[in-house]
Amino acid sequence: MEPIHNFFENYLKKESIFREKTVLLSSYDPDDVLYRKEQLQEVANILAPALRLEKPSNLFIYGKTGTGKTLSVRHVLRSMVEIAQKNQVPLKSIYINCKLKRVADTEYRLISQLIKEFGQEVPSTGLPTDEVYNIFYQLLDRQDQTVLLVLDEIDQLTKKIGDEVLYNLTRINSELHRSQICLVGISNSLIFSENLDPRVKSSLSEEELIFPPYNAIQIQDILRQRAQRAFKEGTIQAGVIEKCAAYAAREHGDVRRAIDLLRVAGELAERSGTTFITITHLDEAESKVESDKIINVATNQPKQFQSVLYPILLLSKQKKSLFTGEIYDLYKNLCKRSSTNVLTQRRVSDILAELDMLGIINAKIISKGRYGRTREISVSIDENIVIKLKEILEKSLQLN
DNA sequence: AGGTATTCACATGAAACTATTCTCTGAGTTAGG
DNA sequence: TAACTCAGAGAATAGTTTCATGTGAATACCTGT
């Protein structure tokens, strides 16, 4: 009781090195978006007609993660809505992230989410999809207005459920009398539109915009801008920002990652009791972010995934590479021992592919010639994390 | 030696099935007038 | 007769299984020198 009490007492007395931590969260919208002037202006040009109740061209935005796509679009939309309100223009902007599980990752849920944006609820299941579309149409057409619909991570959506939804959405305008809708698609994948229905493709990307990655210098400036507001004066040692930017530049200029890193470094510094952030903190943050991410992902996987993953981790030390067949055998044994039901090899093959996607393992398809074709699997994470993960899996699978 | 045909051990695709969650509908039941 | 209950039909969805087809290159098997 006493020590904890003291801890909190001290904690409160100690001065935080953060001034305004929210600046380092991904939801933060800076007043000034650095190095994106051109893109902002482009987006604004394209969407501006909406303010005069003309239908803007549909817009498609490409760019890798952390290149400011989402930020820029939201920034533009926010000021458009402000102007619209001031001038009594019936403009509505809707932002939807299609990747969010259980929110907007299927056709039905996407439309029901849209309905929610208009202030109505629709049951989460049980209704035919057409019904939901009808409700949406009626809702849309209830008043004269222009709707700007932003679909973020749209590539994830089509990967999962195809492009029929997009086709329907692009066609909506011909069904509406009083409103019009303008689509803004945001995609991380540069080759996204390649395997899209040509009709959808042409109408969706009437205008296209590419966000190039930031270079190291630009990342530094952005970090400084944020750090200045986020941290108190003189809490960052020389070289920290530079190194942080270098880390991110290595990962195709992902600023979000850089900002994350800086925040975690700050938290680590604070926890260790110092009043400034050193490069060591940054390095620690780098490995912590990485390991947290992986462990988090792995523990959130279903049991069957973990049962497949466990033998891989177990053997990763002895063998540099494993093949699907071997793993399937081990997995089968594991299931028998813990008397869970065994999945087919077909399924396990898919699971391995997904674990690869998640970045927990490396699974390359190779041909061993006469001896068949298979995945060559190795663990793609640091050994320390492997050990930690092994323990966690043992617990969650209730092995001894 | 050089060329080609086989063959292995899975990969990959498509469709169908299962189980769960949820709505809607209409028949049967109940309570009140 | 109006309100209520409850079972059954239908939907959406996630996770699988079943069946079918595809595939890259190390070997086996020829062929002609």
PDB file of N, CA and C (backbone and C1' of nucleotides) in Angstrom, chain C:
ATOM      1  P    DT C   1     -64.325  -8.585 -33.504  1.00  0.00           P
ATOM      2  O5'  DT C   1     -63.209  -7.665 -32.867  1.00  0.00           O
ATOM      3  C5'  DT C   1     -63.602  -6.536 -32.060  1.00  0.00           C
ATOM      4  C4'  DT C   1     -62.387  -6.079 -31.284  1.00  0.00           C
ATOM      5  C3'  DT C   1     -61.114  -5.993 -32.134  1.00  0.00           C
ATOM      6  O3'  DT C   1     -60.395  -4.826 -31.760  1.00  0.00           O
ATOM      7  C1'  DT C   1     -60.718  -7.374 -30.264  1.00  0.00           C
ATOM      8  P    DA C   2     -59.369  -4.206 -32.831  1.00  0.00           P
ATOM      9  O5'  DA C   2     -58.187  -3.765 -31.865  1.00  0.00           O
ATOM     10  C5'  DA C   2     -58.490  -3.163 -30.614  1.00  0.00           C
ATOM     11  C4'  DA C   2     -57.395  -3.501 -29.608  1.00  0.00           C
ATOM     12  C3'  DA C   2     -55.973  -3.333 -30.156  1.00  0.00           C
ATOM     13  O3'  DA C   2     -55.179  -2.710 -29.153  1.00  0.00           O
ATOM     14  C1'  DA C   2     -56.259  -5.542 -29.372  1.00  0.00           C
ATOM     15  P    DA C   3     -53.675  -2.316 -29.455  1.00  0.00           P
ATOM     16  O5'  DA C   3     -52.912  -3.388 -28.559  1.00  0.00           O
ATOM     17  C5'  DA C   3     -53.264  -3.510 -27.186  1.00  0.00           C
ATOM     18  C4'  DA C   3     -52.463  -4.641 -26.558  1.00  0.00           C
ATOM     19  C3'  DA C   3     -50.969  -4.608 -26.915  1.00  0.00           C
ATOM     20  O3'  DA C   3     -50.226  -4.846 -25.735  1.00  0.00           O
ATOM     21  C1'  DA C   3     -51.900  -6.717 -27.496  1.00  0.00           C
ATOM     22  P    DC C   4     -48.641  -4.940 -25.781  1.00  0.00           P
ATOM     23  O5'  DC C   4     -48.436  -6.505 -25.745  1.00  0.00           O
ATOM     24  C5'  DC C   4     -49.122  -7.271 -24.756  1.00  0.00           C
ATOM     25  C4'  DC C   4     -48.709  -8.718 -24.879  1.00  0.00           C
ATOM     26  C3'  DC C   4     -47.216  -8.925 -25.151  1.00  0.00           C
ATOM     27  O3'  DC C   4     -46.706  -9.890 -24.241  1.00  0.00           O
ATOM     28  C1'  DC C   4     -48.519 -10.103 -26.759  1.00  0.00           C
ATOM     29  P    DT C   5     -45.155 -10.259 -24.247  1.00  0.00           P
ATOM     30  O5'  DT C   5     -45.210 -11.701 -24.907  1.00  0.00           O
ATOM     31  C5'  DT C   5     -46.212 -12.616 -24.466  1.00  0.00           C
ATOM     32  C4'  DT C   5     -45.996 -13.967 -25.126  1.00  0.00           C
ATOM     33  C3'  DT C   5     -44.536 -14.340 -25.338  1.00  0.00           C
ATOM     34  O3'  DT C   5     -44.393 -15.736 -25.113  1.00  0.00           O
ATOM     35  C1'  DT C   5     -45.646 -14.301 -27.429  1.00  0.00           C
ATOM     36  P    DC C   6     -42.938 -16.384 -24.949  1.00  0.00           P
ATOM     37  O5'  DC C   6     -42.998 -17.577 -25.988  1.00  0.00           O
ATOM     38  C5'  DC C   6     -44.225 -17.887 -26.649  1.00  0.00           C
ATOM     39  C4'  DC C   6     -43.915 -18.475 -28.009  1.00  0.00           C
ATOM     40  C3'  DC C   6     -42.433 -18.799 -28.229  1.00  0.00           C
ATOM     41  O3'  DC C   6     -42.332 -20.007 -28.957  1.00  0.00           O
ATOM     42  C1'  DC C   6     -43.171 -17.341 -29.912  1.00  0.00           C
ATOM     43  P    DA C   7     -40.975 -20.841 -28.937  1.00  0.00           P
ATOM     44  O5'  DA C   7     -41.109 -21.677 -30.274  1.00  0.00           O
ATOM     45  C5'  DA C   7     -42.382 -22.199 -30.654  1.00  0.00           C
ATOM     46  C4'  DA C   7     -42.523 -22.130 -32.162  1.00  0.00           C
ATOM     47  C3'  DA C   7     -41.306 -22.661 -32.923  1.00  0.00           C
ATOM     48  O3'  DA C   7     -41.746 -23.433 -34.022  1.00  0.00           O
ATOM     49  C1'  DA C   7     -41.745 -20.429 -33.578  1.00  0.00           C
ATOM     50  P    DG C   8     -40.725 -24.285 -34.884  1.00  0.00           P
ATOM     51  O5'  DG C   8     -40.731 -23.510 -36.269  1.00  0.00           O
ATOM     52  C5'  DG C   8     -41.974 -23.181 -36.882  1.00  0.00           C
ATOM     53  C4'  DG C   8     -41.713 -22.292 -38.094  1.00  0.00           C
ATOM     54  C3'  DG C   8     -40.488 -22.727 -38.906  1.00  0.00           C
ATOM     55  O3'  DG C   8     -40.776 -22.510 -40.281  1.00  0.00           O
ATOM     56  C1'  DG C   8     -40.196 -20.522 -38.192  1.00  0.00           C
ATOM     57  P    DA C   9     -39.783 -23.101 -41.402  1.00  0.00           P
ATOM     58  O5'  DA C   9     -39.584 -21.843 -42.336  1.00  0.00           O
ATOM     59  C5'  DA C   9     -40.711 -21.042 -42.718  1.00  0.00           C
ATOM     60  C4'  DA C   9     -40.219 -19.752 -43.320  1.00  0.00           C
ATOM     61  C3'  DA C   9     -39.021 -19.929 -44.260  1.00  0.00           C
ATOM     62  O3'  DA C   9     -39.173 -19.073 -45.387  1.00  0.00           O
ATOM     63  C1'  DA C   9     -38.443 -18.465 -42.510  1.00  0.00           C
ATOM     64  P    DG C  10     -38.218 -19.233 -46.659  1.00  0.00           P
ATOM     65  O5'  DG C  10     -37.442 -17.849 -46.662  1.00  0.00           O
ATOM     66  C5'  DG C  10     -37.502 -17.041 -45.530  1.00  0.00           C
ATOM     67  C4'  DG C  10     -36.771 -15.747 -45.721  1.00  0.00           C
ATOM     68  C3'  DG C  10     -35.524 -15.811 -46.607  1.00  0.00           C
ATOM     69  O3'  DG C  10     -35.260 -14.505 -47.091  1.00  0.00           O
ATOM     70  C1'  DG C  10     -34.855 -15.570 -44.369  1.00  0.00           C
ATOM     71  P    DA C  11     -34.183 -14.275 -48.286  1.00  0.00           P
ATOM     72  O5'  DA C  11     -33.277 -13.127 -47.684  1.00  0.00           O
ATOM     73  C5'  DA C  11     -32.826 -13.252 -46.376  1.00  0.00           C
ATOM     74  C4'  DA C  11     -32.000 -12.069 -45.991  1.00  0.00           C
ATOM     75  C3'  DA C  11     -30.612 -12.086 -46.632  1.00  0.00           C
ATOM     76  O3'  DA C  11     -30.094 -10.777 -46.778  1.00  0.00           O
ATOM     77  C1'  DA C  11     -30.502 -12.683 -44.311  1.00  0.00           C
ATOM     78  P    DA C  12     -28.639 -10.630 -47.486  1.00  0.00           P
ATOM     79  O5'  DA C  12     -27.681 -10.575 -46.215  1.00  0.00           O
ATOM     80  C5'  DA C  12     -27.763  -9.470 -45.334  1.00  0.00           C
ATOM     81  C4'  DA C  12     -26.648  -9.559 -44.310  1.00  0.00           C
ATOM     82  C3'  DA C  12     -25.251  -9.716 -44.915  1.00  0.00           C
ATOM     83  O3'  DA C  12     -24.363  -8.916 -44.161  1.00  0.00           O
ATOM     84  C1'  DA C  12     -25.728 -11.538 -43.480  1.00  0.00           C
ATOM     85  P    DT C  13     -22.896  -8.685 -44.676  1.00  0.00           P
ATOM     86  O5'  DT C  13     -22.091  -9.768 -43.867  1.00  0.00           O
ATOM     87  C5'  DT C  13     -22.220  -9.760 -42.445  1.00  0.00           C
ATOM     88  C4'  DT C  13     -21.434 -10.898 -41.852  1.00  0.00           C
ATOM     89  C3'  DT C  13     -20.119 -11.219 -42.564  1.00  0.00           C
ATOM     90  O3'  DT C  13     -19.087 -11.075 -41.621  1.00  0.00           O
ATOM     91  C1'  DT C  13     -21.356 -13.194 -42.096  1.00  0.00           C
ATOM     92  P    DA C  14     -17.580 -11.095 -42.088  1.00  0.00           P
ATOM     93  O5'  DA C  14     -17.037 -12.330 -41.232  1.00  0.00           O
ATOM     94  C5'  DA C  14     -17.489 -12.490 -39.892  1.00  0.00           C
ATOM     95  C4'  DA C  14     -17.070 -13.851 -39.388  1.00  0.00           C
ATOM     96  C3'  DA C  14     -15.690 -14.288 -39.868  1.00  0.00           C
ATOM     97  O3'  DA C  14     -15.040 -14.939 -38.789  1.00  0.00           O
ATOM     98  C1'  DA C  14     -17.309 -15.843 -40.609  1.00  0.00           C
ATOM     99  P    DG C  15     -13.553 -15.382 -38.927  1.00  0.00           P
ATOM    100  O5'  DG C  15     -13.710 -16.950 -39.163  1.00  0.00           O
ATOM    101  C5'  DG C  15     -14.402 -17.715 -38.203  1.00  0.00           C
ATOM    102  C4'  DG C  15     -14.570 -19.111 -38.726  1.00  0.00           C
ATOM    103  C3'  DG C  15     -13.282 -19.708 -39.318  1.00  0.00           C
ATOM    104  O3'  DG C  15     -13.155 -21.036 -38.854  1.00  0.00           O
ATOM    105  C1'  DG C  15     -15.050 -19.906 -40.840  1.00  0.00           C
ATOM    106  P    DT C  16     -11.704 -21.670 -38.707  1.00  0.00           P
ATOM    107  O5'  DT C  16     -11.819 -22.931 -39.653  1.00  0.00           O
ATOM    108  C5'  DT C  16     -12.581 -22.829 -40.788  1.00  0.00           C
ATOM    109  C4'  DT C  16     -13.480 -24.029 -40.937  1.00  0.00           C
ATOM    110  C3'  DT C  16     -12.757 -25.095 -41.742  1.00  0.00           C
ATOM    111  O3'  DT C  16     -12.928 -26.393 -41.208  1.00  0.00           O
ATOM    112  C1'  DT C  16     -14.635 -24.172 -42.947  1.00  0.00           C
ATOM    113  P    DT C  17     -12.088 -27.578 -41.898  1.00  0.00           P
ATOM    114  O5'  DT C  17     -13.102 -28.079 -43.029  1.00  0.00           O
ATOM    115  C5'  DT C  17     -14.346 -28.646 -42.645  1.00  0.00           C
ATOM    116  C4'  DT C  17     -15.090 -29.127 -43.878  1.00  0.00           C
ATOM    117  C3'  DT C  17     -14.313 -30.162 -44.710  1.00  0.00           C
ATOM    118  O3'  DT C  17     -15.212 -31.167 -45.144  1.00  0.00           O
ATOM    119  C1'  DT C  17     -14.851 -28.292 -46.055  1.00  0.00           C
ATOM    120  P    DT C  18     -14.620 -32.517 -45.763  1.00  0.00           P
ATOM    121  O5'  DT C  18     -15.213 -32.487 -47.258  1.00  0.00           O
ATOM    122  C5'  DT C  18     -16.172 -31.540 -47.594  1.00  0.00           C
ATOM    123  C4'  DT C  18     -16.457 -31.607 -49.100  1.00  0.00           C
ATOM    124  C3'  DT C  18     -15.648 -32.627 -49.889  1.00  0.00           C
ATOM    125  O3'  DT C  18     -16.475 -33.152 -50.911  1.00  0.00           O
ATOM    126  C1'  DT C  18     -15.129 -30.446 -50.658  1.00  0.00           C
ATOM    127  P    DC C  19     -15.984 -34.372 -51.837  1.00  0.00           P
ATOM    128  O5'  DC C  19     -15.637 -33.601 -53.185  1.00  0.00           O
ATOM    129  C5'  DC C  19     -16.565 -32.659 -53.702  1.00  0.00           C
ATOM    130  C4'  DC C  19     -15.962 -31.922 -54.869  1.00  0.00           C
ATOM    131  C3'  DC C  19     -15.080 -32.791 -55.775  1.00  0.00           C
ATOM    132  O3'  DC C  19     -15.475 -32.559 -57.109  1.00  0.00           O
ATOM    133  C1'  DC C  19     -13.921 -30.842 -55.134  1.00  0.00           C
ATOM    134  P    DA C  20     -14.718 -33.313 -58.322  1.00  0.00           P
ATOM    135  O5'  DA C  20     -13.877 -32.108 -58.919  1.00  0.00           O
ATOM    136  C5'  DA C  20     -14.431 -30.795 -58.907  1.00  0.00           C
ATOM    137  C4'  DA C  20     -13.466 -29.856 -59.575  1.00  0.00           C
ATOM    138  C3'  DA C  20     -12.562 -30.523 -60.617  1.00  0.00           C
ATOM    139  O3'  DA C  20     -12.534 -29.699 -61.776  1.00  0.00           O
ATOM    140  C1'  DA C  20     -11.239 -29.421 -59.001  1.00  0.00           C
ATOM    141  P    DT C  21     -11.720 -30.169 -63.044  1.00  0.00           P
ATOM    142  O5'  DT C  21     -10.515 -29.141 -63.018  1.00  0.00           O
ATOM    143  C5'  DT C  21     -10.785 -27.772 -62.705  1.00  0.00           C
ATOM    144  C4'  DT C  21      -9.476 -27.079 -62.434  1.00  0.00           C
ATOM    145  C3'  DT C  21      -8.376 -27.414 -63.444  1.00  0.00           C
ATOM    146  O3'  DT C  21      -7.887 -26.196 -63.976  1.00  0.00           O
ATOM    147  C1'  DT C  21      -7.578 -27.560 -61.237  1.00  0.00           C
ATOM    148  P    DG C  22      -6.679 -26.159 -64.983  1.00  0.00           P
ATOM    149  O5'  DG C  22      -5.524 -25.571 -64.044  1.00  0.00           O
ATOM    150  C5'  DG C  22      -5.825 -24.449 -63.208  1.00  0.00           C
ATOM    151  C4'  DG C  22      -4.560 -23.961 -62.524  1.00  0.00           C
ATOM    152  C3'  DG C  22      -3.309 -23.958 -63.401  1.00  0.00           C
ATOM    153  O3'  DG C  22      -2.568 -22.807 -63.051  1.00  0.00           O
ATOM    154  C1'  DG C  22      -2.943 -25.361 -61.537  1.00  0.00           C
ATOM    155  P    DT C  23      -1.374 -22.303 -63.922  1.00  0.00           P
ATOM    156  O5'  DT C  23      -0.120 -22.882 -63.118  1.00  0.00           O
ATOM    157  C5'  DT C  23       0.055 -22.551 -61.754  1.00  0.00           C
ATOM    158  C4'  DT C  23       1.419 -23.041 -61.313  1.00  0.00           C
ATOM    159  C3'  DT C  23       2.407 -23.258 -62.471  1.00  0.00           C
ATOM    160  O3'  DT C  23       3.702 -22.943 -62.035  1.00  0.00           O
ATOM    161  C1'  DT C  23       2.165 -25.249 -61.285  1.00  0.00           C
ATOM    162  P    DG C  24       4.389 -21.689 -62.660  1.00  0.00           P
ATOM    163  O5'  DG C  24       5.888 -21.915 -62.202  1.00  0.00           O
ATOM    164  C5'  DG C  24       6.220 -21.698 -60.837  1.00  0.00           C
ATOM    165  C4'  DG C  24       7.399 -22.575 -60.456  1.00  0.00           C
ATOM    166  C3'  DG C  24       8.525 -22.589 -61.481  1.00  0.00           C
ATOM    167  O3'  DG C  24       9.730 -22.499 -60.739  1.00  0.00           O
ATOM    168  C1'  DG C  24       7.720 -24.809 -61.128  1.00  0.00           C
ATOM    169  P    DA C  25      11.061 -22.266 -61.469  1.00  0.00           P
ATOM    170  O5'  DA C  25      11.764 -23.688 -61.283  1.00  0.00           O
ATOM    171  C5'  DA C  25      12.031 -24.140 -59.973  1.00  0.00           C
ATOM    172  C4'  DA C  25      12.274 -25.643 -60.014  1.00  0.00           C
ATOM    173  C3'  DA C  25      13.457 -26.053 -60.894  1.00  0.00           C
ATOM    174  O3'  DA C  25      14.106 -27.121 -60.235  1.00  0.00           O
ATOM    175  C1'  DA C  25      11.571 -27.234 -61.537  1.00  0.00           C
ATOM    176  P    DA C  26      15.697 -26.998 -60.044  1.00  0.00           P
ATOM    177  O5'  DA C  26      16.032 -28.417 -59.400  1.00  0.00           O
ATOM    178  C5'  DA C  26      15.428 -28.747 -58.150  1.00  0.00           C
ATOM    179  C4'  DA C  26      15.068 -30.221 -58.139  1.00  0.00           C
ATOM    180  C3'  DA C  26      16.205 -31.156 -58.516  1.00  0.00           C
ATOM    181  O3'  DA C  26      16.148 -32.272 -57.649  1.00  0.00           O
ATOM    182  C1'  DA C  26      14.383 -31.449 -60.022  1.00  0.00           C
ATOM    183  P    DT C  27      17.089 -33.490 -57.784  1.00  0.00           P
ATOM    184  O5'  DT C  27      16.362 -34.298 -58.921  1.00  0.00           O
ATOM    185  C5'  DT C  27      16.425 -35.686 -58.880  1.00  0.00           C
ATOM    186  C4'  DT C  27      15.325 -36.247 -59.757  1.00  0.00           C
ATOM    187  C3'  DT C  27      15.855 -37.401 -60.593  1.00  0.00           C
ATOM    188  O3'  DT C  27      15.169 -38.563 -60.208  1.00  0.00           O
ATOM    189  C1'  DT C  27      14.536 -35.898 -61.884  1.00  0.00           C
ATOM    190  P    DA C  28      15.829 -39.939 -60.588  1.00  0.00           P
ATOM    191  O5'  DA C  28      14.926 -40.431 -61.803  1.00  0.00           O
ATOM    192  C5'  DA C  28      13.522 -40.266 -61.726  1.00  0.00           C
ATOM    193  C4'  DA C  28      12.895 -40.656 -63.052  1.00  0.00           C
ATOM    194  C3'  DA C  28      13.596 -41.804 -63.782  1.00  0.00           C
ATOM    195  O3'  DA C  28      12.601 -42.634 -64.361  1.00  0.00           O
ATOM    196  C1'  DA C  28      13.626 -39.862 -65.142  1.00  0.00           C
ATOM    197  P    DC C  29      13.017 -43.919 -65.137  1.00  0.00           P
ATOM    198  O5'  DC C  29      12.916 -43.443 -66.650  1.00  0.00           O
ATOM    199  C5'  DC C  29      11.815 -42.665 -67.069  1.00  0.00           C
ATOM    200  C4'  DC C  29      12.023 -42.224 -68.509  1.00  0.00           C
ATOM    201  C3'  DC C  29      12.750 -43.255 -69.392  1.00  0.00           C
ATOM    202  O3'  DC C  29      12.056 -43.374 -70.615  1.00  0.00           O
ATOM    203  C1'  DC C  29      13.801 -41.168 -69.566  1.00  0.00           C
ATOM    204  P    DC C  30      12.154 -44.790 -71.385  1.00  0.00           P
ATOM    205  O5'  DC C  30      12.431 -44.287 -72.871  1.00  0.00           O
ATOM    206  C5'  DC C  30      13.611 -43.553 -73.103  1.00  0.00           C
ATOM    207  C4'  DC C  30      13.350 -42.453 -74.095  1.00  0.00           C
ATOM    208  C3'  DC C  30      14.033 -42.699 -75.417  1.00  0.00           C
ATOM    209  O3'  DC C  30      13.200 -42.341 -76.507  1.00  0.00           O
ATOM    210  C1'  DC C  30      14.964 -40.767 -74.299  1.00  0.00           C
ATOM    211  P    DT C  31      13.563 -43.012 -77.902  1.00  0.00           P
ATOM    212  O5'  DT C  31      14.559 -41.955 -78.558  1.00  0.00           O
ATOM    213  C5'  DT C  31      14.260 -40.546 -78.483  1.00  0.00           C
ATOM    214  C4'  DT C  31      15.477 -39.789 -78.975  1.00  0.00           C
ATOM    215  C3'  DT C  31      16.296 -40.559 -80.026  1.00  0.00           C
ATOM    216  O3'  DT C  31      16.352 -39.822 -81.228  1.00  0.00           O
ATOM    217  C1'  DT C  31      17.698 -39.672 -78.293  1.00  0.00           C
ATOM    218  P    DG C  32      16.834 -40.602 -82.577  1.00  0.00           P
ATOM    219  O5'  DG C  32      18.234 -39.860 -82.835  1.00  0.00           O
ATOM    220  C5'  DG C  32      18.335 -38.456 -82.724  1.00  0.00           C
ATOM    221  C4'  DG C  32      19.771 -38.081 -82.391  1.00  0.00           C
ATOM    222  C3'  DG C  32      20.810 -38.690 -83.363  1.00  0.00           C
ATOM    223  O3'  DG C  32      21.741 -37.693 -83.737  1.00  0.00           O
ATOM    224  C1'  DG C  32      21.386 -39.183 -81.140  1.00  0.00           C
ATOM    225  P    DT C  33      22.875 -38.056 -84.801  1.00  0.00           P
ATOM    226  O5'  DT C  33      24.209 -37.894 -83.952  1.00  0.00           O
ATOM    227  C5'  DT C  33      24.511 -36.624 -83.348  1.00  0.00           C
ATOM    228  C4'  DT C  33      25.650 -36.809 -82.353  1.00  0.00           C
ATOM    229  C3'  DT C  33      26.965 -37.290 -82.978  1.00  0.00           C
ATOM    230  O3'  DT C  33      27.987 -36.328 -82.739  1.00  0.00           O
ATOM    231  C1'  DT C  33      26.452 -38.489 -80.989  1.00  0.00           C
TER     232       DT C  33
END
